[in-house]
CSV table of C-alpha atoms in Angstrom, one decimal:
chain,number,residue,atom,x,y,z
A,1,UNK,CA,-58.3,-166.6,-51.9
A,2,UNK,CA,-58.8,-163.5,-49.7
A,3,UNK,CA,-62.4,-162.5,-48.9
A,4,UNK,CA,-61.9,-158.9,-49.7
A,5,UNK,CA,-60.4,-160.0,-53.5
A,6,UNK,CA,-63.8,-162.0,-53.9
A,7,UNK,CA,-65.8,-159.4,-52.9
A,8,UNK,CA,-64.6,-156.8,-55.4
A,9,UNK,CA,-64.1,-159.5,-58.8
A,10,UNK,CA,-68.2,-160.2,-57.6
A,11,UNK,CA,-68.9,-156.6,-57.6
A,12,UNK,CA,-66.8,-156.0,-60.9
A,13,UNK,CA,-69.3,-158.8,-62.2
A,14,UNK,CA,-72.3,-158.1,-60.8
A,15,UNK,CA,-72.0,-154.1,-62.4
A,16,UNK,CA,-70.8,-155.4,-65.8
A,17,UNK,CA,-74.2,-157.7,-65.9
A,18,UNK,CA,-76.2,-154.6,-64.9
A,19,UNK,CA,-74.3,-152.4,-66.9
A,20,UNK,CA,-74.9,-155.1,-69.8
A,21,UNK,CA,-78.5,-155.1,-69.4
A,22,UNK,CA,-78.9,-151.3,-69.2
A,23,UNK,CA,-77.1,-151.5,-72.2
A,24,UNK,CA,-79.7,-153.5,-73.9
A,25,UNK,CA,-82.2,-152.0,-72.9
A,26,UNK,CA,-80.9,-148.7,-74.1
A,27,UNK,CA,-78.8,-149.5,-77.5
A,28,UNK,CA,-80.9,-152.9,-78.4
A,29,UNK,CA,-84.0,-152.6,-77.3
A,30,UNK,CA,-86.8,-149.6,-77.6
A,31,UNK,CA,-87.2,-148.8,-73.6
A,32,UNK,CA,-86.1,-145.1,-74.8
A,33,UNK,CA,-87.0,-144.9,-78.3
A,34,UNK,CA,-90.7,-146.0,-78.0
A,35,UNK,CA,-91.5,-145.0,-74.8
A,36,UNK,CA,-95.1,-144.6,-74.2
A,37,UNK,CA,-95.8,-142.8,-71.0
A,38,UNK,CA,-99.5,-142.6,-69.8
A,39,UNK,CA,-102.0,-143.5,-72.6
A,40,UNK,CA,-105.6,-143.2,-73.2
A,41,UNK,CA,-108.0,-145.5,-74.9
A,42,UNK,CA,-110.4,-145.8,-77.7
A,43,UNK,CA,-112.1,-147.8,-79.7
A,44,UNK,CA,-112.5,-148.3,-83.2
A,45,UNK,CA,-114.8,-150.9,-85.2
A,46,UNK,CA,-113.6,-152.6,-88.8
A,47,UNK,CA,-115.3,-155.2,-91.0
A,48,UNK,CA,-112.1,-155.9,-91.8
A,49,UNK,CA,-108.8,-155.6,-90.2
A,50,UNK,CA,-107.0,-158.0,-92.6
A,51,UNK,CA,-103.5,-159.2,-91.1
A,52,UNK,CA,-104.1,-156.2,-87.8
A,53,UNK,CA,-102.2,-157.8,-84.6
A,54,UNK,CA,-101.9,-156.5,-81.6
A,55,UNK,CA,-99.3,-154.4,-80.1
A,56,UNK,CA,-99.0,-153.3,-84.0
A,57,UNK,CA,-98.0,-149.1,-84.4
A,58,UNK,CA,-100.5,-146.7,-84.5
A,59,UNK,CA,-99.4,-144.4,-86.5
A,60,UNK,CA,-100.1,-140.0,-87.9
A,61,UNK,CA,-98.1,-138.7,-90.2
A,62,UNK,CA,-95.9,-141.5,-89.7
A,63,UNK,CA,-95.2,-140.6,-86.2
A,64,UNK,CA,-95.7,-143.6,-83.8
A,65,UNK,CA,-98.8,-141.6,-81.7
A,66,UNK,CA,-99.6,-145.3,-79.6
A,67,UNK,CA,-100.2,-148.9,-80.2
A,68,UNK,CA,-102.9,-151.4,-80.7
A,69,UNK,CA,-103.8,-152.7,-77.1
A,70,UNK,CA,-106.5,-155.3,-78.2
A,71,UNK,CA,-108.5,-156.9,-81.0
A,72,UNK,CA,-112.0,-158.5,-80.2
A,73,UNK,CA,-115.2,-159.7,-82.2
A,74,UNK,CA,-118.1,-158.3,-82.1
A,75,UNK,CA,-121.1,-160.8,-82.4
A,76,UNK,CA,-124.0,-157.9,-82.4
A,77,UNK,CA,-122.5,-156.4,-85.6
A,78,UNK,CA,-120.1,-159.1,-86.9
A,79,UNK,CA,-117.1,-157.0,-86.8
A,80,UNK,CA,-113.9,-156.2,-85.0
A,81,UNK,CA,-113.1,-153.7,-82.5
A,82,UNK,CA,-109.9,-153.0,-82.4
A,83,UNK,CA,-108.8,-150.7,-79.0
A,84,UNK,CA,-106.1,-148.4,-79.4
A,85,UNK,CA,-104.0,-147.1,-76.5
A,86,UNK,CA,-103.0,-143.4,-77.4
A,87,UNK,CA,-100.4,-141.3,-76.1
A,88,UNK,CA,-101.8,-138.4,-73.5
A,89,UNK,CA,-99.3,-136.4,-75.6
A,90,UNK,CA,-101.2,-136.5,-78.5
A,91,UNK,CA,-105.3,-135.5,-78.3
A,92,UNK,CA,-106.8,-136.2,-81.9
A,93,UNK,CA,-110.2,-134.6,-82.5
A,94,UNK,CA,-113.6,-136.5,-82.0
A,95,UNK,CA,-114.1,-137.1,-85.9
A,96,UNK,CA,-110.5,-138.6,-86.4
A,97,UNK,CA,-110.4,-141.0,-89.4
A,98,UNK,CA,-108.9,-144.7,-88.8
A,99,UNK,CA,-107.4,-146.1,-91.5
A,100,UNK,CA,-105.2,-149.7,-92.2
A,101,UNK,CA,-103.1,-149.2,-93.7
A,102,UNK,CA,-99.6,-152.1,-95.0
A,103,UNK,CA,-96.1,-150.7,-94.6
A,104,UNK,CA,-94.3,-151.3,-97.9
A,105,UNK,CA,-96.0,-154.3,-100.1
A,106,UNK,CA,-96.0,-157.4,-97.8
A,107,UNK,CA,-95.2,-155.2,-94.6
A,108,UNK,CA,-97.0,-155.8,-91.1
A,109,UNK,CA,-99.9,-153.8,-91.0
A,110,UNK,CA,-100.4,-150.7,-88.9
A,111,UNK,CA,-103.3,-148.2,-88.4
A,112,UNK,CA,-103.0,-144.5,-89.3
A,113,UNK,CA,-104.8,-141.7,-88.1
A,114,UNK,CA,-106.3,-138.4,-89.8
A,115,UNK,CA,-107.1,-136.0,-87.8
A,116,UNK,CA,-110.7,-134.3,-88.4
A,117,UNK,CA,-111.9,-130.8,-87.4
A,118,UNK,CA,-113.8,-131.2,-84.1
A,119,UNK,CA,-112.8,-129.2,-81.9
A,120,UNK,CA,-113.8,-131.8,-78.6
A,121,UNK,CA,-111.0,-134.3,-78.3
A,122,UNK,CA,-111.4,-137.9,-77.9
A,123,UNK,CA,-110.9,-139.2,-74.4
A,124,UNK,CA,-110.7,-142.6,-72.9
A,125,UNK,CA,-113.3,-144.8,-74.0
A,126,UNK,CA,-114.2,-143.1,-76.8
A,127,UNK,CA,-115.2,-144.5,-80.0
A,128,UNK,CA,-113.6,-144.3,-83.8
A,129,UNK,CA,-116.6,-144.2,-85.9
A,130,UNK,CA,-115.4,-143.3,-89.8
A,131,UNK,CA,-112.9,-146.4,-90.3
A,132,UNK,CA,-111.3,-147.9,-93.4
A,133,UNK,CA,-111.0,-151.3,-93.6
A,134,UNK,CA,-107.7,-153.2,-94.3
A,135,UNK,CA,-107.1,-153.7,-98.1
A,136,UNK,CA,-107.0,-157.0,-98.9
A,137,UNK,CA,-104.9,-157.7,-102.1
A,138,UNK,CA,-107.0,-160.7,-103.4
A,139,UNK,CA,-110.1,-159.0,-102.9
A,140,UNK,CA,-108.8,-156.2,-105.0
A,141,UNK,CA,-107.5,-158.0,-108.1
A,142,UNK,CA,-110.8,-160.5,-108.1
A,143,UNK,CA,-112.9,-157.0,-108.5
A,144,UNK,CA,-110.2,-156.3,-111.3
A,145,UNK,CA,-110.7,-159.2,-112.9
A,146,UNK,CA,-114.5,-158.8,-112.5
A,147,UNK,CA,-114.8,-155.6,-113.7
A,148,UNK,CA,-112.7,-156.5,-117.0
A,149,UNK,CA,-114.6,-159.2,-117.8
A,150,UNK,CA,-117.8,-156.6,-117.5
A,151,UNK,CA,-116.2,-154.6,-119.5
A,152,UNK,CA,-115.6,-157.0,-122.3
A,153,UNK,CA,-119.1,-158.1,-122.3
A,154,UNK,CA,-120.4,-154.6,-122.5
A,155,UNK,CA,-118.5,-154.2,-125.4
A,156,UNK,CA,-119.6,-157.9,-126.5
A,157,UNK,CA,-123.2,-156.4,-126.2
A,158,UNK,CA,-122.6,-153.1,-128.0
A,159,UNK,CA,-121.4,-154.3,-131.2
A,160,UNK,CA,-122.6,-157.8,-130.7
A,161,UNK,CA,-120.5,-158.9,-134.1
A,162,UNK,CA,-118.4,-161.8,-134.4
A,163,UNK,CA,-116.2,-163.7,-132.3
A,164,UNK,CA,-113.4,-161.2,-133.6
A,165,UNK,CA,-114.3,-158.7,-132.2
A,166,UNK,CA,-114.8,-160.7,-128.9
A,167,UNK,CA,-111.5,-161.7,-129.2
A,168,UNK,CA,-110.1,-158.2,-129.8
A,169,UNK,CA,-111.8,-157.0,-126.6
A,170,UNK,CA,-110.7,-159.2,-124.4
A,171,UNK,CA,-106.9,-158.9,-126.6
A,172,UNK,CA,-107.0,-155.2,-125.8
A,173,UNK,CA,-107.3,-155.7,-121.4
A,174,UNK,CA,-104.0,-155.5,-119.5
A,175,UNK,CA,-104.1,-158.7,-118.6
A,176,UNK,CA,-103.0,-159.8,-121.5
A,177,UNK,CA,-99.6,-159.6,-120.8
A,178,UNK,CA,-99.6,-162.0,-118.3
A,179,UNK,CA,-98.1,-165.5,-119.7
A,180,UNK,CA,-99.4,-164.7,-123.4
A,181,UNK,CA,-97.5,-164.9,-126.5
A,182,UNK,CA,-98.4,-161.6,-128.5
A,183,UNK,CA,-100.2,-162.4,-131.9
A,184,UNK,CA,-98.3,-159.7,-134.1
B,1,UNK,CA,-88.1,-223.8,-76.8
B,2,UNK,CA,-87.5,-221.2,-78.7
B,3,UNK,CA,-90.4,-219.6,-77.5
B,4,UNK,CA,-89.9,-220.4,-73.8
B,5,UNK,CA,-86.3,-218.7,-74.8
B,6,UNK,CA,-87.7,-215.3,-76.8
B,7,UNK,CA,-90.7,-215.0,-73.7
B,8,UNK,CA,-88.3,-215.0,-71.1
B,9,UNK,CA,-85.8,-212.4,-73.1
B,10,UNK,CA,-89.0,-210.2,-73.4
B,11,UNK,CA,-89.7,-210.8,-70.3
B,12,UNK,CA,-86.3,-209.4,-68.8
B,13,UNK,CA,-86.7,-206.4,-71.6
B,14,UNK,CA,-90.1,-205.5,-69.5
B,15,UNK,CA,-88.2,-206.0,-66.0
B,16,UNK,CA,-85.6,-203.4,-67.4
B,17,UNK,CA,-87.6,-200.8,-68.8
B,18,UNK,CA,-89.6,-201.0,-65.3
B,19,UNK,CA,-86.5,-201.0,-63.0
B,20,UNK,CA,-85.1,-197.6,-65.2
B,21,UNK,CA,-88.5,-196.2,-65.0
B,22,UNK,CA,-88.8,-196.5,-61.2
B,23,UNK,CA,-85.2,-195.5,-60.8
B,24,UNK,CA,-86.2,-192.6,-62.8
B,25,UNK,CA,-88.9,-191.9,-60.7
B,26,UNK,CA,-87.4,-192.2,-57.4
B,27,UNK,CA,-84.4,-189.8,-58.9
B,28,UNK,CA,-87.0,-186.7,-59.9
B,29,UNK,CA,-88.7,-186.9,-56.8
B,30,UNK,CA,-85.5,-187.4,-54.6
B,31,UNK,CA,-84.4,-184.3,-56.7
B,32,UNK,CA,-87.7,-182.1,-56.1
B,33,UNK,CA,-87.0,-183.2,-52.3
B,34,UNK,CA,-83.8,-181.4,-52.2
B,35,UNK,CA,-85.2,-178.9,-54.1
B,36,UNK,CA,-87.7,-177.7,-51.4
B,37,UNK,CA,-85.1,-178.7,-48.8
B,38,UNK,CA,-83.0,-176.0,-50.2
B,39,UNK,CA,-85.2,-174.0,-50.9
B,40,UNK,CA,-86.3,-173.8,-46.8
B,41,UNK,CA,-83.1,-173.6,-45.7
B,42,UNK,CA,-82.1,-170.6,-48.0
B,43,UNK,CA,-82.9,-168.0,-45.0
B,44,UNK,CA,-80.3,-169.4,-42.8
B,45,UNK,CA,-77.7,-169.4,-46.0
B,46,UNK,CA,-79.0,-165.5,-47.0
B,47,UNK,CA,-78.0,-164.8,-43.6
B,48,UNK,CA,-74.1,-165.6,-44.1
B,49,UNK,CA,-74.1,-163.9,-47.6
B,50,UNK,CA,-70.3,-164.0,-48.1
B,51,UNK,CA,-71.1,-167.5,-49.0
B,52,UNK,CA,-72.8,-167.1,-51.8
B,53,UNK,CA,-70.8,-164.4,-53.0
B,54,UNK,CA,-68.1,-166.8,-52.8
B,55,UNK,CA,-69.9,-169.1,-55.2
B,56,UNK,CA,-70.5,-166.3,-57.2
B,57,UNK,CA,-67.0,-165.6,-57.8
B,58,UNK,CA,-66.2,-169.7,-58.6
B,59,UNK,CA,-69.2,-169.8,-60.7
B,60,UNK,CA,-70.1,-166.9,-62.3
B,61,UNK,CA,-66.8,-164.8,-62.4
B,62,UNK,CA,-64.7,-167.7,-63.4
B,63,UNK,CA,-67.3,-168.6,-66.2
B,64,UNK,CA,-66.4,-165.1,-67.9
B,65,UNK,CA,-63.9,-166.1,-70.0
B,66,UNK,CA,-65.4,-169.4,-71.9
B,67,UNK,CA,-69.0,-167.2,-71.7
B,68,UNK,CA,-67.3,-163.8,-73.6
B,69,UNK,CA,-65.1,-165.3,-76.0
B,70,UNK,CA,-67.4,-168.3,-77.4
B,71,UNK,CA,-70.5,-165.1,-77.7
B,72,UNK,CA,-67.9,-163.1,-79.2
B,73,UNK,CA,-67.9,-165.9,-81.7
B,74,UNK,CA,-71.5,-167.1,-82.3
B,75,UNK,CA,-72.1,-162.9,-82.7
B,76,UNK,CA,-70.1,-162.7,-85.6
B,77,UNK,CA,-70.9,-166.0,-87.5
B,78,UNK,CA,-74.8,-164.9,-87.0
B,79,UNK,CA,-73.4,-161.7,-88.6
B,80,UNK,CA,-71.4,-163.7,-91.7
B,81,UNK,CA,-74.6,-166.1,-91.9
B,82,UNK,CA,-77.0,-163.5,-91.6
B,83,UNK,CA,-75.4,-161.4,-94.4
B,84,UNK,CA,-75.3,-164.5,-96.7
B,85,UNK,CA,-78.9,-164.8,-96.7
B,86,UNK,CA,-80.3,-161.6,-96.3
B,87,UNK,CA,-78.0,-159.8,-99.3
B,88,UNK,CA,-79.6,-162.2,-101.5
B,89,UNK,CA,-83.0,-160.4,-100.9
B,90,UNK,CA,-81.4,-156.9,-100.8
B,91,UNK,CA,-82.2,-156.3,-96.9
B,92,UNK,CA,-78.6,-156.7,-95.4
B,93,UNK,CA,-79.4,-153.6,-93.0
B,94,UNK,CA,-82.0,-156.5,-91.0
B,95,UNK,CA,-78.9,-158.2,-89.9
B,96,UNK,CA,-78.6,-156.2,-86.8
B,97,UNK,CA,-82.0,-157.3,-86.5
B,98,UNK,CA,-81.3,-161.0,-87.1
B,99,UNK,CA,-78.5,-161.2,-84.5
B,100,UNK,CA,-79.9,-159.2,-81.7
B,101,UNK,CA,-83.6,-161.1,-81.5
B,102,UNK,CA,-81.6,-164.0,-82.3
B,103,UNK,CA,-79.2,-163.5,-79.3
B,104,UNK,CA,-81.4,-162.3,-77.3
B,105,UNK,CA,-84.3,-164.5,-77.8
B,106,UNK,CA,-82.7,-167.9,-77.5
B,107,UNK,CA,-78.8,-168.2,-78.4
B,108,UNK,CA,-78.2,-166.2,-75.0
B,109,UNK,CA,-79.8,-168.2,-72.6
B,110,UNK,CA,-79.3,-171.5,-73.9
B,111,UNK,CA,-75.7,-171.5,-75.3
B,112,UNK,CA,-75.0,-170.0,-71.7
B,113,UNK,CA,-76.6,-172.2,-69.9
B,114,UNK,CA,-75.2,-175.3,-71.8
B,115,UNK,CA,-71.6,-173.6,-71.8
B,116,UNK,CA,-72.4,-173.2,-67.5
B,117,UNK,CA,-73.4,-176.3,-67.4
B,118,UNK,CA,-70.2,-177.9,-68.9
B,119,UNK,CA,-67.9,-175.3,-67.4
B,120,UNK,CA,-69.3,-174.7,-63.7
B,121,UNK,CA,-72.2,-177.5,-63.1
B,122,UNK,CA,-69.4,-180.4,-63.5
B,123,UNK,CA,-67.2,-178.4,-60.7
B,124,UNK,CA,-70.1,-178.4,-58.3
B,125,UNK,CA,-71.0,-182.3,-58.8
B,126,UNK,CA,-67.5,-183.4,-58.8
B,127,UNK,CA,-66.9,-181.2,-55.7
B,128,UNK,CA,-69.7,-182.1,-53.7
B,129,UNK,CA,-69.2,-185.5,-54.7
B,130,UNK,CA,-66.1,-185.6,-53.5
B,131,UNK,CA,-67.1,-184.0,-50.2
B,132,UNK,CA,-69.6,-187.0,-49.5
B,133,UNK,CA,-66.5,-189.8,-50.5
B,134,UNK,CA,-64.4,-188.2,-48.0
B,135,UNK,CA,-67.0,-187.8,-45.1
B,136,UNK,CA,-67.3,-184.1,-45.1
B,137,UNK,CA,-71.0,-183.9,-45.4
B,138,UNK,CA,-71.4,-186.9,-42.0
B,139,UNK,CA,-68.8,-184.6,-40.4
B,140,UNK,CA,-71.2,-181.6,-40.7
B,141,UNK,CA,-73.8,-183.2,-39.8
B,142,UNK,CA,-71.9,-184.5,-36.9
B,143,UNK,CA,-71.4,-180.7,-35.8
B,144,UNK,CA,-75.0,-180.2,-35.9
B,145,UNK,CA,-73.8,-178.1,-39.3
B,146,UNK,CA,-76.9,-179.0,-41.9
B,147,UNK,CA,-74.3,-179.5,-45.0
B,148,UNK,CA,-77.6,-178.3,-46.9
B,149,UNK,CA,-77.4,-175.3,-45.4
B,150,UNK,CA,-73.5,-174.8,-45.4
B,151,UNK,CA,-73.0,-176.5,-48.8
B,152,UNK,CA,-76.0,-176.6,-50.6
B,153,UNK,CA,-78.2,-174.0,-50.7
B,154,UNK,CA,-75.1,-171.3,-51.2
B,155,UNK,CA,-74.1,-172.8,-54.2
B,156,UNK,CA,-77.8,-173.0,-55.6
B,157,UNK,CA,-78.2,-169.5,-55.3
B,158,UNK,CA,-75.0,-168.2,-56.2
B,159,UNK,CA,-76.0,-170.2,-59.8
B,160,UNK,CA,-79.6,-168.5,-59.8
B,161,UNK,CA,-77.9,-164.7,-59.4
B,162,UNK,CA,-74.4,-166.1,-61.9
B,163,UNK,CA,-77.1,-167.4,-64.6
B,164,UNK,CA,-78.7,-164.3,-65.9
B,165,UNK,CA,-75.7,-162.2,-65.6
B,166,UNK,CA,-74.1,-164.4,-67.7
B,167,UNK,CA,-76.8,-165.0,-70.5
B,168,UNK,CA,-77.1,-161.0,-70.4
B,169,UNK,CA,-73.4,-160.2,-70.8
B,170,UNK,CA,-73.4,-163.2,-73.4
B,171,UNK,CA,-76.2,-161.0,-75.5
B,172,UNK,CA,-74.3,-158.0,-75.7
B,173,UNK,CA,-71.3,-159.2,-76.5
B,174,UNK,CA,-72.5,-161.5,-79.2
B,175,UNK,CA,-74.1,-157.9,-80.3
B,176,UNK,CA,-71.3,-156.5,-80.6
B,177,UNK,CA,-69.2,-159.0,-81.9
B,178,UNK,CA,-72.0,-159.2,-84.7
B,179,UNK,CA,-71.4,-154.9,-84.9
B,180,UNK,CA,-67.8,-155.3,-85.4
B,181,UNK,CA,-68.6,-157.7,-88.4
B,182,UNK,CA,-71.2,-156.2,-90.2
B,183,UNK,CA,-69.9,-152.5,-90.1
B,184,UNK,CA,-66.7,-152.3,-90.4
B,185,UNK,CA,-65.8,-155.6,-92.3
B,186,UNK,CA,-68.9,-156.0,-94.6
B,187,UNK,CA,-70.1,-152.4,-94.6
B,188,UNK,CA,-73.6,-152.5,-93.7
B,189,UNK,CA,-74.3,-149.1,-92.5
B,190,UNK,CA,-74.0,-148.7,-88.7
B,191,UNK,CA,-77.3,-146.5,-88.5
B,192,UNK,CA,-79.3,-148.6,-90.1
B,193,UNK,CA,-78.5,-151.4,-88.2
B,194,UNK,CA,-79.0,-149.9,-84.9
B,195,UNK,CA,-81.9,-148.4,-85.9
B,196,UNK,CA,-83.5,-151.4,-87.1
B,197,UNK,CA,-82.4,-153.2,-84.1
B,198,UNK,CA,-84.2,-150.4,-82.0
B,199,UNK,CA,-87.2,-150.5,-83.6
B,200,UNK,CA,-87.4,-154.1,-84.1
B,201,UNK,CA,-86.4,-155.3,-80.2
B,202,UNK,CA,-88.8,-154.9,-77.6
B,203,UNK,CA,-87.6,-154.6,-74.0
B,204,UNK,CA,-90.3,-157.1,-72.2
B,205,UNK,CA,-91.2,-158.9,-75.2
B,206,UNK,CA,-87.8,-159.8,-76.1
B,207,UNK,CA,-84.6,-158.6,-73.7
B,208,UNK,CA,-86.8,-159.6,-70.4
B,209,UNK,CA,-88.2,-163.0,-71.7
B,210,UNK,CA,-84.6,-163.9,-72.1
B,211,UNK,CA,-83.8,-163.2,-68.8
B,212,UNK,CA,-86.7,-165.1,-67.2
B,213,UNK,CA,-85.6,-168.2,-69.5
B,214,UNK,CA,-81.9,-167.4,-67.9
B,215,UNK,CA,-83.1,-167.3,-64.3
B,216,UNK,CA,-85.4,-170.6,-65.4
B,217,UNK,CA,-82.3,-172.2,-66.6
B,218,UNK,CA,-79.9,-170.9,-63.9
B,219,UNK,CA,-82.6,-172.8,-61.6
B,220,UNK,CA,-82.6,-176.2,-63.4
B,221,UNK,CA,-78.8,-176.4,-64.5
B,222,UNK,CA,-77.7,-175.7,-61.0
B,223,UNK,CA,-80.2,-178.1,-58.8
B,224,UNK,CA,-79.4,-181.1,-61.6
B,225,UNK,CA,-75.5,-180.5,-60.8
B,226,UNK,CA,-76.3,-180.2,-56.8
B,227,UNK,CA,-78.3,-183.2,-56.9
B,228,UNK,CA,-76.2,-185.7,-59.0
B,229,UNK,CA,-73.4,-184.5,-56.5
B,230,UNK,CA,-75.2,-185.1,-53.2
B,231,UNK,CA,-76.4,-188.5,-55.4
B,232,UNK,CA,-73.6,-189.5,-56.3
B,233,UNK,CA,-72.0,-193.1,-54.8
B,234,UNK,CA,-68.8,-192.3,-52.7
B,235,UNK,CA,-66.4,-193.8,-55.5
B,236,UNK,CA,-63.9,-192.3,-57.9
B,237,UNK,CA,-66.1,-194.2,-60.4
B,238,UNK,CA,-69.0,-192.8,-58.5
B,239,UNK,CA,-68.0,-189.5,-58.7
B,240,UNK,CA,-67.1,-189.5,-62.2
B,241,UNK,CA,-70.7,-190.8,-63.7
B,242,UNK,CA,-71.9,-188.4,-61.6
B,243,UNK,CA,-70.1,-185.8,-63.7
B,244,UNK,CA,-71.6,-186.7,-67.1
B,245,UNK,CA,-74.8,-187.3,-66.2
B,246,UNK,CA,-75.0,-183.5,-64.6
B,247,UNK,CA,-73.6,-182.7,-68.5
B,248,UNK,CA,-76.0,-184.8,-70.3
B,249,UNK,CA,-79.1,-184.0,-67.7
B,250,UNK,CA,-78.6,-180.1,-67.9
B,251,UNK,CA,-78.6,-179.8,-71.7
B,252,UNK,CA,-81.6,-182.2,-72.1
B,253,UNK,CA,-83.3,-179.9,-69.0
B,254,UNK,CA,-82.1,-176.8,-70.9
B,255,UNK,CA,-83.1,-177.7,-74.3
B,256,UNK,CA,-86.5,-179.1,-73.1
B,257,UNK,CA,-87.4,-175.7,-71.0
B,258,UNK,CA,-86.2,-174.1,-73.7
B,259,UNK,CA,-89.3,-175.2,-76.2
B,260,UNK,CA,-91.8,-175.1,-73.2
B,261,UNK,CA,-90.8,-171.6,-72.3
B,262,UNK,CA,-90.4,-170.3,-75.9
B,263,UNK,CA,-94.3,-171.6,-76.7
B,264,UNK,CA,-95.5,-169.9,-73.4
B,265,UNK,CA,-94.0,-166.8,-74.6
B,266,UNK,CA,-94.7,-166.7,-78.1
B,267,UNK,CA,-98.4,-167.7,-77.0
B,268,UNK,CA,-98.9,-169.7,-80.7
């Protein structure tokens, strides 16, 4: 085949397999939509940062202001810092809350910010100090069970009567529901 | 008797397994030998460029056709698959999720790079097999032409630069042949699944990964081809082993990369 034919079917080829990649880039992937241009970092320190992985969003108000560039352990204070790279767009004041928060119910965790009132703005190398830790669901629903069963014995001790009443007690928590027959 | 009978059969079992296991051997490292060969002699073959864009045309521009339609098709049964699944958990908007990280990620590479091997890697081995049965490679050498040079290395690159073009243009047409499913057949709603896709694809994480596996494969699918040709015994029977074993080789290379690479770049 003539050279001059080969040349331009390459070049035809060549362009489509750039043209595809922009294309990927642009339409598939998030080169434009999450593009974070320069970035500044801070840190922030949790005793808890539940399912946290890096490169997760960090988000305020919902709007993606930067992502979690790191997680380490600290063994002076047992916990984890976490450093997040901000976008120079965005300055957040020196007192700025970090919380973690879980999109939806079994979402991938993210951290929010709330702004404070200072009127310095953090800069690189800075340091989160008023956190919130990661919820952690079974933590939450043993200190529910825990603080029903207090409850009941409270009223156990108040009336200290017979089992009945015992029985009414514990009858009249939430849990009930769960898996039991109703009496009436 | 017996026993004299089942310790020399053993025996003969043990002389086998060695003899494959050298032959083996001697194989990789006769193949890592061309390897560097090529690899040394590429500045002499980057200087006459028109070669490898010839190569390019007979292995990458011919490969178009098999490469488009069959990601046409894999695109849209991820899409029909994908539905299936994720309706029954009332998320059917992730499926532009599902068949982007999934064509992107692995099916890309690796189904072009299995299809490149079948399609173009059994044209080089037969070729360059042939070209030692008939002489052509002594006759070069005869010329003071290195046929590694001339032959070789041209065709090794031209599969290194065909590769990744390939595996990217198989991506995005897979994409879209998974688009044309979902939205207008099934009805998922086109913002939603580009959005999704958008948020959920990362261009190094996922899009550029692929394309280092492509170039990785492009590499390995290429050299195996090149080296069972230039291996090859100057026979019609020869030649035609030759053939297979390039087919059966390159997938087993391809798959195997495949799991080393991904576990690199997941970093479990």
């Amino acid at each position: 085949m003539d050279r001059t034919t080969i040349d331009l079917w390459v070049g035809i080829f060549v362009a489509l397999g750039v043209a595809a990649l922009l294309g990927l880039a642009m339409k598939v992937g998030n080169l434009t939509t999450n593009n974070i241009g320069e970035t500044y970092t801070v840190t922030a320190n949790f005793e808890n940062i539940g399912g946290l992985k890096p490169r997760a969003p960090v988000k305020s108000a919902g709007v993606v202001v930067g992502r979690v560039a790191d997680i380490t352990f600290d063994t002076a204070t047992y916990e984890a810092v976490v450093s997040l790279s901000l976008d120079k767009r965005y300055p957040f004041p020196k007192d700025t809350f970090a919380n973690i928060y879980t999109a939806g119910l079994l979402g991938e965790q993210y951290i929010g910010l709330e702004a404070g009132g200072d009127e310095a703005a953090l800069v690189n190398g800075d340091k989160i100090t008023q956190t919130q830790d990661a919820v952690v669901l079974e933590k939450m629903i043993s200190q529910f069970l825990y603080s029903k069963a207090s409850e009941s014995t409270d009223d156990k001790s108040e009336k200290s009567e017979s089992t009945k009443s015992d029985a009414d007690a514990l009858g009249s928590s939430p849990l009930d529901n769960i898996g039991k027959p109703s009496n009436d | 008797m017996i026993k004299s009978a089942l310790l020399i059969g053993l025996v003969r079992g043990l002389r086998g397994i060695g003899h494959k296991s050298i032959k083996g051997i001697w194989r990789f490292g006769a193949g890592i030998r061309l390897f560097w060969l090529t690899l040394m002699s590429s500045g002499e073959c980057f200087r006459r460029f028109h070669l490898i864009i010839r190569e390019v045309y007979f292995t990458g521009v011919m490969s178009l056709i098999i490469i488009l339609v069959s990601a046409f098709f894999v695109g849209m049964v991820l899409g029909l698959q994908g539905y299936h699944t994720l309706q029954k958990y009332g998320s059917s908007e992730a499926i532009g999720v599902l068949v982007a990280l999934a064509l992107v990620r692995e099916l890309g590479p690796v189904v072009t790079a299995l299809l490149f091997a079948g399609r173009a890697g059994t044209a080089i081995t037969a070729e360059i097999g042939l070209m030692k049965a008939t002489e052509q490679l002594s006759a070069m050498e005869m010329m003071a032409v290195s046929p590694i040079a001339r032959v070789i290395a041209p065709r090794f690159w031209a599969g290194v630069i065909a590769m990744p073009i390939l595996a990217i243009l198989f991506s995005m047409v897979g994409i879209l042949g998974g688009y044309l499913l979902a939205v207008p057949v099934i009805g998922v709603d086109a913002g939603a699944f580009w959005s999704q896709m958008q948020a959920n694809v990362d261009w190094r994480h996922d899009i550029l990964n692929g394309v280092i596996k492509s170039v990785v494969f492009g590499v390995a699918c290429t050299m195996i081809a090149l080296f069972e040709g230039y291996d090859a015994p100057p026979t019609a029977e020869g030649v035609s082993r030759a053939t297979t074993r390039t087919v059966v080789t390159s997938s087993l290379a391809v798959l195997g990369l495949d799991f080393i690479l991904t576990s690199f770049m997941l970093n479990v």
